[in-house]
Tab-separated table of C-alpha atoms in Angstrom:
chain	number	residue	atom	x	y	z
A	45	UNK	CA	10.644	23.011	37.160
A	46	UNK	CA	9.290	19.927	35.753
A	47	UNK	CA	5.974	20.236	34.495
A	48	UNK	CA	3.439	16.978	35.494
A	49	UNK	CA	-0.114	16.736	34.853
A	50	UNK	CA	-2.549	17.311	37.820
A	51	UNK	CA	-6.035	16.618	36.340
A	52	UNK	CA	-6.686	14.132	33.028
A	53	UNK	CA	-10.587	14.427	31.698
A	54	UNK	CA	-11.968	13.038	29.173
A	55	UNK	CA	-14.226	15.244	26.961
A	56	UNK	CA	-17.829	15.129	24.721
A	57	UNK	CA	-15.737	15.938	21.915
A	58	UNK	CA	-13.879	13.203	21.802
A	59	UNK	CA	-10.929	14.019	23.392
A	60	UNK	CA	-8.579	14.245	26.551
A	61	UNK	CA	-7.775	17.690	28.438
A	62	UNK	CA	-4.730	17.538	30.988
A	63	UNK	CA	-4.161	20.249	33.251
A	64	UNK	CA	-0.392	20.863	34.026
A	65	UNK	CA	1.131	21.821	37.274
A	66	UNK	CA	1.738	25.138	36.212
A	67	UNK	CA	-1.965	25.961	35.517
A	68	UNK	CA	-2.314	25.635	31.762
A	69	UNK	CA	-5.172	23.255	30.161
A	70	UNK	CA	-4.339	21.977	26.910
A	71	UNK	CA	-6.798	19.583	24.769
A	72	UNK	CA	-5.734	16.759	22.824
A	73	UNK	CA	-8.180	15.278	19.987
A	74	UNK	CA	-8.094	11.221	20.188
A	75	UNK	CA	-6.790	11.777	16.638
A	76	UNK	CA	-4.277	13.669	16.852
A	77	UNK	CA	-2.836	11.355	19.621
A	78	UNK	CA	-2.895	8.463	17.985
A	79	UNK	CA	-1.141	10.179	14.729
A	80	UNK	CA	1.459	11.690	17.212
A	81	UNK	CA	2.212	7.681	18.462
A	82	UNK	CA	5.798	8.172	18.792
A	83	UNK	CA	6.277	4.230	19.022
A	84	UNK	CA	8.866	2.267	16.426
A	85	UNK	CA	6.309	0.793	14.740
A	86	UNK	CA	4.294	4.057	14.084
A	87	UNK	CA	7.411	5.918	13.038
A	88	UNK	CA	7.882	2.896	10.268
A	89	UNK	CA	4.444	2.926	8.884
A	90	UNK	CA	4.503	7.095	8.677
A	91	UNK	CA	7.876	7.044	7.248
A	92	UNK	CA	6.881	4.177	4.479
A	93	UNK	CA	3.430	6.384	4.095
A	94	UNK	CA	5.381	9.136	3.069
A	95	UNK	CA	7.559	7.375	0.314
A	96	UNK	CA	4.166	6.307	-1.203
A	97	UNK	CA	2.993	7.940	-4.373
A	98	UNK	CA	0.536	11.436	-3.215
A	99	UNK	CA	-2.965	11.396	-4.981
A	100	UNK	CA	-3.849	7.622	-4.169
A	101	UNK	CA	-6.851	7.162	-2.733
A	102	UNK	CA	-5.772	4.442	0.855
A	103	UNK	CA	-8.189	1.465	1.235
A	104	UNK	CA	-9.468	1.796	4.923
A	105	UNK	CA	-9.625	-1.711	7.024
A	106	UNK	CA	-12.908	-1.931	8.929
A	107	UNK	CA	-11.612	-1.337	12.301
A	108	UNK	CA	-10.076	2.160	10.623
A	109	UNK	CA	-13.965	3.184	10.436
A	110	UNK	CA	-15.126	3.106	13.655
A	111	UNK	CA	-14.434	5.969	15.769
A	112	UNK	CA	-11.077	6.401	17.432
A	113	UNK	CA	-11.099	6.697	21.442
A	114	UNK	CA	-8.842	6.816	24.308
A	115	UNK	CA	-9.135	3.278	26.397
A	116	UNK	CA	-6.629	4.227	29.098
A	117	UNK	CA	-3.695	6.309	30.193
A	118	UNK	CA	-1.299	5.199	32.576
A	119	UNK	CA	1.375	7.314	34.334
A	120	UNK	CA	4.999	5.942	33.508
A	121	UNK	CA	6.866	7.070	35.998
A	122	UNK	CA	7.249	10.320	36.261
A	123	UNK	CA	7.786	10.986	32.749
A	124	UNK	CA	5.934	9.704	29.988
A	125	UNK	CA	2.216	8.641	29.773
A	126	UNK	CA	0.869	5.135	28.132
A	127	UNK	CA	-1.791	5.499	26.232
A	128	UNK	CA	-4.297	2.347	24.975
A	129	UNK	CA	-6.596	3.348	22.090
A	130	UNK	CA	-10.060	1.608	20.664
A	131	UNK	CA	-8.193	0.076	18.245
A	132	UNK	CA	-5.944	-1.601	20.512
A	133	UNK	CA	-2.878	0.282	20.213
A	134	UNK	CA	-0.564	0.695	23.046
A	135	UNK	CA	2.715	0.585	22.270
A	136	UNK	CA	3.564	4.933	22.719
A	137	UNK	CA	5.133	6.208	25.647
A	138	UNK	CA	4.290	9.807	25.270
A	139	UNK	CA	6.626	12.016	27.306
A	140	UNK	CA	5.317	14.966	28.819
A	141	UNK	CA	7.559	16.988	26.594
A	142	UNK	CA	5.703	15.479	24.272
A	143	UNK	CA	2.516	15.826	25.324
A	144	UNK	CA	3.112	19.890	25.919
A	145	UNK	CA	4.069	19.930	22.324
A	146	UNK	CA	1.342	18.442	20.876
A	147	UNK	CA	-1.508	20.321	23.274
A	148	UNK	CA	-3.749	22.753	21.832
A	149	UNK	CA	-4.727	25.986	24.134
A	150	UNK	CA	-8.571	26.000	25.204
């Protein structure tokens, strides 16, 4: 059985909750989304992030400071989500797989 979402919500906390078909709610922190981007250009900038030196302190753009939020989400077919964030980032598909994966229990 394929699992698909049947409610989205977004939450006070700054987050989304999805509801899957087979009953489970899982929450998923705008944050941890966006880090979880599984698009070519996010894999590049965490893989050259993690060849940098540890201990620097990273110089934060202004648009990094303002609060992170979830814009929109729009199905892809049957399988995969697209997901626009505050700071204009839309490039992700995130596959249900995914999305399961990354879901924390409430």
């Amino acid at each position: 059985m394929d699992l698909q979402p049947t409610a989205l919500k977004l939450t006070e906390n700054r987050s989304v909750e999805i509801t899957w078909s087979d009953g489970e709610t899982l929450n998923y922190p705008f944050g941890v989304l966006r880090n979880a981007c599984p698009c070519a250009t996010c894999r590049e900038k965490k893989r050259a992030e993690a060849s940098k030196p540890k201990g620097l302190l990273q110089v934060l753009s202004a648009a990094e400071t303002v609060p992170l939020a979830v814009t929109q989400m729009k199905p892809v077919g049957n399988y995969a989500y697209n997901i626009t964030f505050s700071d204009d980032h839309s490039s992700g598909l995130f596959t249900m797989e995914l999305l399961r994966e990354i879901g924390k229990p409430i």
